[in-house]
PDB file of C-alpha atoms in Angstrom:
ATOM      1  CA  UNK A  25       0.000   0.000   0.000  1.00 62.00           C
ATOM      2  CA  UNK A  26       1.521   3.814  -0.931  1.00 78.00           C
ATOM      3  CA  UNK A  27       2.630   5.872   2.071  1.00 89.00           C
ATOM      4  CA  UNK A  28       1.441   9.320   3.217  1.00 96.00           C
ATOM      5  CA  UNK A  29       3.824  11.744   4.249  1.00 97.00           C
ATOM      6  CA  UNK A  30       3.976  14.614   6.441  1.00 98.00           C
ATOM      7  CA  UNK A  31       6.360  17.453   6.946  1.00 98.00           C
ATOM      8  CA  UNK A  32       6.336  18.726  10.520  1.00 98.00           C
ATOM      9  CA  UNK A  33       8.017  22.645  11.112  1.00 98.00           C
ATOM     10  CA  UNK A  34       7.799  25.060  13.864  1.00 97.00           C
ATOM     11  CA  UNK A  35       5.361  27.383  13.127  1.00 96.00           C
ATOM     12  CA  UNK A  36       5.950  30.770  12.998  1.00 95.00           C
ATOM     13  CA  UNK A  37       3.903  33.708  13.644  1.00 94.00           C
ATOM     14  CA  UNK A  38       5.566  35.230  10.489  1.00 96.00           C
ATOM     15  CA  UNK A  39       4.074  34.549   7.115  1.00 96.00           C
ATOM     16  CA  UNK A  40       7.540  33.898   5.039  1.00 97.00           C
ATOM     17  CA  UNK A  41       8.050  30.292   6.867  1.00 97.00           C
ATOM     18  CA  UNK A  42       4.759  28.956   6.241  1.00 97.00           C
ATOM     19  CA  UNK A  43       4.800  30.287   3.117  1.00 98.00           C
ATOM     20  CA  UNK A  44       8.520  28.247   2.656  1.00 98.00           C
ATOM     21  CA  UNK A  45       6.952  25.241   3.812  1.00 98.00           C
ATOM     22  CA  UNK A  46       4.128  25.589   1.308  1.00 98.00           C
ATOM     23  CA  UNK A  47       7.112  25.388  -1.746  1.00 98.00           C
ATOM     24  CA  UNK A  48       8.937  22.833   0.390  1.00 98.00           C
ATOM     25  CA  UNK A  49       6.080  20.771  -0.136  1.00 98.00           C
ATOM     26  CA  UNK A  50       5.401  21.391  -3.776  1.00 97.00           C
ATOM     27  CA  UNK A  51       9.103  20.765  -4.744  1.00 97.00           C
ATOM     28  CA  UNK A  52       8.667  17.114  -2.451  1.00 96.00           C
ATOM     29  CA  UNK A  53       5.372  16.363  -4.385  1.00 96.00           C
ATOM     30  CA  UNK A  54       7.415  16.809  -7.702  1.00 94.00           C
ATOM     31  CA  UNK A  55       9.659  14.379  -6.456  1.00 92.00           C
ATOM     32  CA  UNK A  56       8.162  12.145  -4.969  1.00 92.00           C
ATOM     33  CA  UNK A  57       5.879  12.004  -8.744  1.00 91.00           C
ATOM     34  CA  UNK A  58       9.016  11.178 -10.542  1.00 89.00           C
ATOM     35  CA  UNK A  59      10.099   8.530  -8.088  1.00 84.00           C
ATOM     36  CA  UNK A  60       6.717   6.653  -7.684  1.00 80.00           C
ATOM     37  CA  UNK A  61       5.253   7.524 -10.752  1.00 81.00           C
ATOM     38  CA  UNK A  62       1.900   8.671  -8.592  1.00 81.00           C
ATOM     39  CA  UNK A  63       0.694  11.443  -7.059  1.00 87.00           C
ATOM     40  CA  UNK A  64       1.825  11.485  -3.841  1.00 92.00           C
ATOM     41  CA  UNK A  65      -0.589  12.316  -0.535  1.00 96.00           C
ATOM     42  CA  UNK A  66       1.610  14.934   1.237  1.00 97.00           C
ATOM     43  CA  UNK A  67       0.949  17.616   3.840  1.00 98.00           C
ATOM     44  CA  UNK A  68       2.510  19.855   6.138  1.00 98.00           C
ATOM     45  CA  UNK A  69       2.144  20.618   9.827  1.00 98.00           C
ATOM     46  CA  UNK A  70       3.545  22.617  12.331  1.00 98.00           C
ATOM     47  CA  UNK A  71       4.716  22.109  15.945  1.00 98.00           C
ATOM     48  CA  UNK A  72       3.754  25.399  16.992  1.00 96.00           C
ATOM     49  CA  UNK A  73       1.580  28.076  16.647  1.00 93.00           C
ATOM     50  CA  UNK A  74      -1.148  26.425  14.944  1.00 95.00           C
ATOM     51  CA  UNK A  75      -4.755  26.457  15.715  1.00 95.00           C
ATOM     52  CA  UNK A  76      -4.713  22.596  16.641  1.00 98.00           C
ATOM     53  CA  UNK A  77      -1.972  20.695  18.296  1.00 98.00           C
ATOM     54  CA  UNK A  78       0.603  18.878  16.443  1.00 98.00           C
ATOM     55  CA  UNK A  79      -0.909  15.353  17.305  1.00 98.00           C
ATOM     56  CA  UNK A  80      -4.445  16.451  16.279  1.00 98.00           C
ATOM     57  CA  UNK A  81      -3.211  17.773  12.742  1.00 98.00           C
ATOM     58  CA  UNK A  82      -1.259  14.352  12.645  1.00 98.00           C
ATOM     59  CA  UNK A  83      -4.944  12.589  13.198  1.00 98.00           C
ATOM     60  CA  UNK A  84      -6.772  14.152  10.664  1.00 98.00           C
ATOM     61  CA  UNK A  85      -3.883  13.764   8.288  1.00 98.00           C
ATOM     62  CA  UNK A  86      -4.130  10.085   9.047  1.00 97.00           C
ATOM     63  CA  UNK A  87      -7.567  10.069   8.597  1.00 97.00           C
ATOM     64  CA  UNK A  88      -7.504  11.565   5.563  1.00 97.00           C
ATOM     65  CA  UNK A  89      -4.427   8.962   4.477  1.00 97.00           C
ATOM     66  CA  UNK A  90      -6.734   5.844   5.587  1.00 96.00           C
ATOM     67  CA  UNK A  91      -9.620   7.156   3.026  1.00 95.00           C
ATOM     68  CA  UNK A  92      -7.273   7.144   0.865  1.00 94.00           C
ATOM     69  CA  UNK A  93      -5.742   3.634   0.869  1.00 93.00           C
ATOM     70  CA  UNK A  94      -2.420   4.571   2.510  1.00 94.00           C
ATOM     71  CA  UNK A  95      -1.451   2.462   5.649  1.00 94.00           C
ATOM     72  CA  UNK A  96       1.507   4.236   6.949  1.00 95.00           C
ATOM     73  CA  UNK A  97       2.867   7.795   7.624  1.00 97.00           C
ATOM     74  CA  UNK A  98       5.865   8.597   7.226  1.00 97.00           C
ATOM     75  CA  UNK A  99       6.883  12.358   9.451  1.00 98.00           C
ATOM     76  CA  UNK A 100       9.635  14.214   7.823  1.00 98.00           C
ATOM     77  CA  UNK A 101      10.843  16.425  10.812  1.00 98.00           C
ATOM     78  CA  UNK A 102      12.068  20.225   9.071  1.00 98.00           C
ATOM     79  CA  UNK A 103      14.267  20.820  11.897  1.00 97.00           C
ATOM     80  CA  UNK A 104      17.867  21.271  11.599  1.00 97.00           C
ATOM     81  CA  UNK A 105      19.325  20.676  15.320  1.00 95.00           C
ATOM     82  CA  UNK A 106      18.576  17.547  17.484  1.00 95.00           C
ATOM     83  CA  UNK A 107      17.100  20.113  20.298  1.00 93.00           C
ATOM     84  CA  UNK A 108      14.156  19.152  22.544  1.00 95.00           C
ATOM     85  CA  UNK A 109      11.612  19.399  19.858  1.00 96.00           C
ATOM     86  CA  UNK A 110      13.043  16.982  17.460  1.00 97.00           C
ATOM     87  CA  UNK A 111      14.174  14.427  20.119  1.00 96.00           C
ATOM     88  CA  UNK A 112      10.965  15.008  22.992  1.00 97.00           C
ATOM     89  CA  UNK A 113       8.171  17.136  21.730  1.00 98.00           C
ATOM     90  CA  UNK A 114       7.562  15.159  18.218  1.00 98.00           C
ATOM     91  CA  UNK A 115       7.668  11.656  19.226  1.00 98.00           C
ATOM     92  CA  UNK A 116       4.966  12.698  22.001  1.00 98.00           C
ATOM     93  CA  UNK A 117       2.751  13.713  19.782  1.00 98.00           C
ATOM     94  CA  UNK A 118       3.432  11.240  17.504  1.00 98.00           C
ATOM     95  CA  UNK A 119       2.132   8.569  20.187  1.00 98.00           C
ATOM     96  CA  UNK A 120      -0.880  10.505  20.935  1.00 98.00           C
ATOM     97  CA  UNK A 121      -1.778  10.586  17.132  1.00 98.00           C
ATOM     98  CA  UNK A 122      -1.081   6.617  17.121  1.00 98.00           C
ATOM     99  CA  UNK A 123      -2.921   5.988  19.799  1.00 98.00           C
ATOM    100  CA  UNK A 124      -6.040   7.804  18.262  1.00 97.00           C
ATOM    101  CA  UNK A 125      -5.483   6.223  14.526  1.00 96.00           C
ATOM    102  CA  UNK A 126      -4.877   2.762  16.412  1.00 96.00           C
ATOM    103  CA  UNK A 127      -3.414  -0.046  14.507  1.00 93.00           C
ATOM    104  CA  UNK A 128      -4.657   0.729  11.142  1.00 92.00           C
ATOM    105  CA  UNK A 129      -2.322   3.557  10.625  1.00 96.00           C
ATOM    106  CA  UNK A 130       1.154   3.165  11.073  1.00 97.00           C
ATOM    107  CA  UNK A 131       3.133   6.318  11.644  1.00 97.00           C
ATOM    108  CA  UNK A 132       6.756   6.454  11.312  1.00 97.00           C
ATOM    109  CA  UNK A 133       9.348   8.840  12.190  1.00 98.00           C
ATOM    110  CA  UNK A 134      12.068   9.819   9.907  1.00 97.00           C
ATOM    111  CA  UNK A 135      15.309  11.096  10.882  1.00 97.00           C
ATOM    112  CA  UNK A 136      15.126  15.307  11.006  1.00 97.00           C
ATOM    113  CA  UNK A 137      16.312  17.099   8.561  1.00 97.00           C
ATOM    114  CA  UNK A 138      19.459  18.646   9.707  1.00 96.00           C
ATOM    115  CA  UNK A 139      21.039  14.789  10.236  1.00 96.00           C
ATOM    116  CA  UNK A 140      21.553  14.265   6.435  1.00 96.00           C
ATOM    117  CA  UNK A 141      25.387  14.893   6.229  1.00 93.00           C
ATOM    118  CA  UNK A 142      24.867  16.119   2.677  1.00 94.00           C
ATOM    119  CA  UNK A 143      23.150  19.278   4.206  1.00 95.00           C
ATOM    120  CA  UNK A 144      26.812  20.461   4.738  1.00 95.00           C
ATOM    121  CA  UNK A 145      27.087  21.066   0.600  1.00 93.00           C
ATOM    122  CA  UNK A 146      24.405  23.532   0.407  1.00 92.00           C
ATOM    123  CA  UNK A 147      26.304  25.393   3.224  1.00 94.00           C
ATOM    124  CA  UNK A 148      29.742  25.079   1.141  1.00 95.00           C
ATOM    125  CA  UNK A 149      28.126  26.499  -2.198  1.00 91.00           C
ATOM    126  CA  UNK A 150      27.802  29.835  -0.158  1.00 89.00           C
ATOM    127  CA  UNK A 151      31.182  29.330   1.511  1.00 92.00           C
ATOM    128  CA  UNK A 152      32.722  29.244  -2.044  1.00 92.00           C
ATOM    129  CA  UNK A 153      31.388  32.458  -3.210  1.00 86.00           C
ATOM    130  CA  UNK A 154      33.428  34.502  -0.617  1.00 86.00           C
ATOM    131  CA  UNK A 155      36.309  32.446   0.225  1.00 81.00           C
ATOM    132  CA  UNK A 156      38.480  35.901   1.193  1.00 82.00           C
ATOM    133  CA  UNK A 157      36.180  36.004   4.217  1.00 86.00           C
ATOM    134  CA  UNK A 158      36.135  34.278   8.355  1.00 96.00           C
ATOM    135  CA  UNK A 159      33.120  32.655   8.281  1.00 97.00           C
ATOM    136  CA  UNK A 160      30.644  32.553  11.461  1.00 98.00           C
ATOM    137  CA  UNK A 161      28.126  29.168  10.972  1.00 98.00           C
ATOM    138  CA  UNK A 162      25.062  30.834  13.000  1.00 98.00           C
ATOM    139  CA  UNK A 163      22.439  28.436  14.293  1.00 97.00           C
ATOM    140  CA  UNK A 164      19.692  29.174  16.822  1.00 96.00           C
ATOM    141  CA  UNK A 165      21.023  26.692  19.683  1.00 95.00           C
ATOM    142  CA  UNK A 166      19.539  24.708  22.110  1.00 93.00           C
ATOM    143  CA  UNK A 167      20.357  24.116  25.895  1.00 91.00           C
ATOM    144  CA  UNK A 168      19.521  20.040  25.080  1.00 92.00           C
ATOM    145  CA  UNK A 169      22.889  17.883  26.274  1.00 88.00           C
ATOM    146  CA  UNK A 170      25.070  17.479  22.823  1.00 91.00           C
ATOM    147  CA  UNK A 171      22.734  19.152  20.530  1.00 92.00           C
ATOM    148  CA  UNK A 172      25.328  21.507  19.583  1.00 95.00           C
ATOM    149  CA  UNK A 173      27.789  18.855  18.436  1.00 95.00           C
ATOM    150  CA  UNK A 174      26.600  18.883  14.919  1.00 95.00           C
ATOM    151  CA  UNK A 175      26.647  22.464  14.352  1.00 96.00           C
ATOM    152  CA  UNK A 176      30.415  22.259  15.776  1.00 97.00           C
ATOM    153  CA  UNK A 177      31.128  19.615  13.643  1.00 96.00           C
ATOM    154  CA  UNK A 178      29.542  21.002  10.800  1.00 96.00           C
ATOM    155  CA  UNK A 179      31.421  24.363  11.296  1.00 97.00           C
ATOM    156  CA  UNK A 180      34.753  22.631  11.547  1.00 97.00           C
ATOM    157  CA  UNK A 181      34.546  20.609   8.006  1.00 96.00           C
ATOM    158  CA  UNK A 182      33.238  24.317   6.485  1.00 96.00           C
ATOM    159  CA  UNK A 183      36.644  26.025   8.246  1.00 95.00           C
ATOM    160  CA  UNK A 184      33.733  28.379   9.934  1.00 97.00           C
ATOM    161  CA  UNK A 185      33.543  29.148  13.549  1.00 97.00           C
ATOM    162  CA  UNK A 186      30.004  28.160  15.085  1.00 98.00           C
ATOM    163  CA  UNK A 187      28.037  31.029  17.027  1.00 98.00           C
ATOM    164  CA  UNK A 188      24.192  31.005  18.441  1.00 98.00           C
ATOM    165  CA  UNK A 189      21.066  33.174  18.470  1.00 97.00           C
ATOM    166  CA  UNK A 190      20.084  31.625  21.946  1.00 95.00           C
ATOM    167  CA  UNK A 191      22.753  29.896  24.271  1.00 96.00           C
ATOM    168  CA  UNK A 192      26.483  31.465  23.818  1.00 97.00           C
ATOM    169  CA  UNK A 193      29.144  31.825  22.226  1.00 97.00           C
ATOM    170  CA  UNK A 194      27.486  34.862  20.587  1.00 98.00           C
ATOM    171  CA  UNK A 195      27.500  36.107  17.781  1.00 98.00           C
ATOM    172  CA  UNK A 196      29.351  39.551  19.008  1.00 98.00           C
ATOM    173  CA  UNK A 197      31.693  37.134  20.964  1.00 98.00           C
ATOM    174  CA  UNK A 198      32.567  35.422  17.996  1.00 98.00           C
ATOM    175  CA  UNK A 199      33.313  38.321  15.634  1.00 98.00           C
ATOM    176  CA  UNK A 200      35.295  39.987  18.673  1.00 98.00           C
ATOM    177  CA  UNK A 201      37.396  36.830  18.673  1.00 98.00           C
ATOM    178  CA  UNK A 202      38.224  36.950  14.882  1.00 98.00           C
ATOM    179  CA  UNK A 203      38.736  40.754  15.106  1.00 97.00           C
ATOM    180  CA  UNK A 204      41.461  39.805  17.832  1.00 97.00           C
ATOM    181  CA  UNK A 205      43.399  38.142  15.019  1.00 97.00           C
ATOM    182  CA  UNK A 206      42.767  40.490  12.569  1.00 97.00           C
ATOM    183  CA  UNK A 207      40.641  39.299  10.661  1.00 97.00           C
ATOM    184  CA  UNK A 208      38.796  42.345   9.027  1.00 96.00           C
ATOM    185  CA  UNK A 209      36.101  40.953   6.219  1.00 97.00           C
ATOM    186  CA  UNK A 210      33.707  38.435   8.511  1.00 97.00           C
ATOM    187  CA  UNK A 211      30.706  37.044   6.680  1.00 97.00           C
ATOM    188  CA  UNK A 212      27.959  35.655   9.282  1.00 97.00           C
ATOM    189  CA  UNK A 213      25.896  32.472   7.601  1.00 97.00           C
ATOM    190  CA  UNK A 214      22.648  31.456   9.136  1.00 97.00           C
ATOM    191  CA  UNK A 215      21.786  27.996   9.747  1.00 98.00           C
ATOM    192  CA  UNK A 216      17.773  28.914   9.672  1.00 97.00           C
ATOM    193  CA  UNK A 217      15.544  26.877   7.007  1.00 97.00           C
ATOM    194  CA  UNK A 218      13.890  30.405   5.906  1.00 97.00           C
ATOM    195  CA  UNK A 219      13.784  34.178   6.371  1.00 97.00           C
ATOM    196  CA  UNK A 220      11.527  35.112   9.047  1.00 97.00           C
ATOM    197  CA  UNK A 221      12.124  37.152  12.370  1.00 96.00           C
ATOM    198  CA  UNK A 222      15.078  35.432  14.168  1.00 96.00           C
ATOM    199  CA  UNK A 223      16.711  35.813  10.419  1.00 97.00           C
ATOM    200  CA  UNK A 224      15.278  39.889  10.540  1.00 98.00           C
ATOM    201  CA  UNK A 225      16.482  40.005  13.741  1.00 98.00           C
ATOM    202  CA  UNK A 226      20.452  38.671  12.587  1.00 98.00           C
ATOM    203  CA  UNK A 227      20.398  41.279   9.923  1.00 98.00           C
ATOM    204  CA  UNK A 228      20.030  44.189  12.324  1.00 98.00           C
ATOM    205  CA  UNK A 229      22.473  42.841  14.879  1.00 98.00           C
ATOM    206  CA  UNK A 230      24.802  43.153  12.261  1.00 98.00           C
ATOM    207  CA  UNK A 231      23.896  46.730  11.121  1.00 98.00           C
ATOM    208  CA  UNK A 232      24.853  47.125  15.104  1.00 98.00           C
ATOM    209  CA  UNK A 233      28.184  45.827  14.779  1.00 98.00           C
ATOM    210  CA  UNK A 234      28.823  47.203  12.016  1.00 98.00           C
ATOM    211  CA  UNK A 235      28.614  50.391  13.843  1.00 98.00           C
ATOM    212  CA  UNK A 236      30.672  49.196  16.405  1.00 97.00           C
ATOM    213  CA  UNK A 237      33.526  47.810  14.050  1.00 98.00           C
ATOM    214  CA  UNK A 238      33.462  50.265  10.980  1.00 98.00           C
ATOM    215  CA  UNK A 239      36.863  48.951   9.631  1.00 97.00           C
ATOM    216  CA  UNK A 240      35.504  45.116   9.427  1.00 97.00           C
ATOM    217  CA  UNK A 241      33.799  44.425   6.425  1.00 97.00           C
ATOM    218  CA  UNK A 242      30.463  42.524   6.861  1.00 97.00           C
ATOM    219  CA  UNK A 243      28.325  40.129   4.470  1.00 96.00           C
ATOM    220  CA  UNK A 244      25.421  37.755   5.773  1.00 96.00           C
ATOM    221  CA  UNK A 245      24.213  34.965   4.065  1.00 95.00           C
ATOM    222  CA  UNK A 246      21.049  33.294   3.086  1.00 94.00           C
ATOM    223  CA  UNK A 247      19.191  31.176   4.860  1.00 96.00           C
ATOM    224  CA  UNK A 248      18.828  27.859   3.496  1.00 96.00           C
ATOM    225  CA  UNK A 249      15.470  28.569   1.467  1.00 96.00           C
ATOM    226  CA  UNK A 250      12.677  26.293  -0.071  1.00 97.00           C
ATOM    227  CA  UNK A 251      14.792  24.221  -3.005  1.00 96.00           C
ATOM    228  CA  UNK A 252      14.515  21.342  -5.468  1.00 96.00           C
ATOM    229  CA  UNK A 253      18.117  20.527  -3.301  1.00 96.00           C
ATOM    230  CA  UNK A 254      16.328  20.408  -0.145  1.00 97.00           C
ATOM    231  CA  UNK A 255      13.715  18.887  -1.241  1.00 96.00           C
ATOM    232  CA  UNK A 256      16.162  15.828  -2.579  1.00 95.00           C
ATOM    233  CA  UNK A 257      17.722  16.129   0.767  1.00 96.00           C
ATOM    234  CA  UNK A 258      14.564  15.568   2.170  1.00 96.00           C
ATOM    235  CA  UNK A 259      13.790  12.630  -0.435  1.00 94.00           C
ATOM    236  CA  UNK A 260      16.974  10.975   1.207  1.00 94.00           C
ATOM    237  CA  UNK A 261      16.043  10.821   4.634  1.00 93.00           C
ATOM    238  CA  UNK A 262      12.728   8.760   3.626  1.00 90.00           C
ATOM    239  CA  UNK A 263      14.726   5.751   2.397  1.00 81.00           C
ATOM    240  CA  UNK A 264      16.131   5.784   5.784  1.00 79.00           C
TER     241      UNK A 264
END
């Protein structure tokens, strides 16, 4: 029997994620069309921030997968660090959904998003256009034991330096550091999935320092952004 599939995000209260999502999911229909040769049934939910609670949207999804003739649900978590949400929040609702479906519906968890080691490429495409620069890997952060470790590692293989939005080292720490050794053109590059307010946020905390360090030159990055290559990195973690 064909499998449903369901992309879980955060939710924002700003309209450029959702609206992200919504591509995301186009871009994984294509695919999945061209690998199954059928049109695939594929939604997306959010975490947070949504009139109904994850679990509930899960239900109805299931529902919706059982009429149908799909048998199995396969969650595709958009999240890029192994923080509290990934590891905790989405398997609990995950259980509540399964326990309303019951054993018609099986619902499966994929491995999130930011686990595919190929993720690092997108990263190094930017990297490449400004080699001349330090470059500061920026990810949100998460006070979870050894979430971190990927960004770290991540950072290291890119010859970046890893900074946070919410747990230190800062981003000011960070580009004090590199102005220590003189380093004087420091691009920032922010491991968010989409513009939106932490991204809005980045952006003017750089207009700051750039008032505070006039001789550095500074360049931010994209965010990663709704892609046919995300959506094939996306397509991977399914197989596994």
């Amino acid at each position: 029997m064909p499998s449903a599939y369901l992309l879980v995000s955060h939710g924002s209260r700003d309209p450029r994620p959702e609206i992200a999502m919504q591509q995301l999911a186009r871009l994984m229909r294509d695919k999945l069309r061209s690998s199954y040769n059928q049109e695939p049934l594929l939604d997306v939910a959010y975490l947070e921030l949504s009139p109904e609670p994850l679990h509930e949207q899960i239900k109805k999804f299931g529902e919706k997968a059982l009429a149908s003739g799909c048998d199995r649900i396969n969650i595709l978590p958009i999240f890029l660090l192994p923080g509290v949400h990934v590891m905790k929040d989405i398997p609990d609702e995950i259980a509540l959904a399964q326990q309303a479906l019951g054993q018609d519906m099986k619902i499966e968890l994929k491995p999130y998003l930011g686990s595919n080691p190929n993720l690092q490429t997108l990263l190094a495409k930017q990297i490449a256009e400004k080699k001349t620069a330090a470059w500061i890997l920026l990810a949100h952060g998460s006070r979870r034991p050894n979430s971190l470790e990927p960004v770290e590692a991540m950072a290291q293989n890119l010859a970046a330096i890893a900074a946070y939005w919410a747990v230190p080292p800062s981003l000011e720490s960070r580009v004090k550091e590199l102005i220590a050794v003189s380093k004087w053109e420091i691009a920032i590059l922010p491991y968010f999935l989409f513009a939106g307010g932490i991204t809005d946020a980045i952006a003017q905390s750089i207009e700051t320092l750039k008032l505070q360090f006039p001789l550095v030159n500074f360049h931010m990055a994209q965010p990663l952004g709704a892609s046919t290559e995300l959506a094939e990195l996306i397509g991977d973690l399914i197989d596994r």
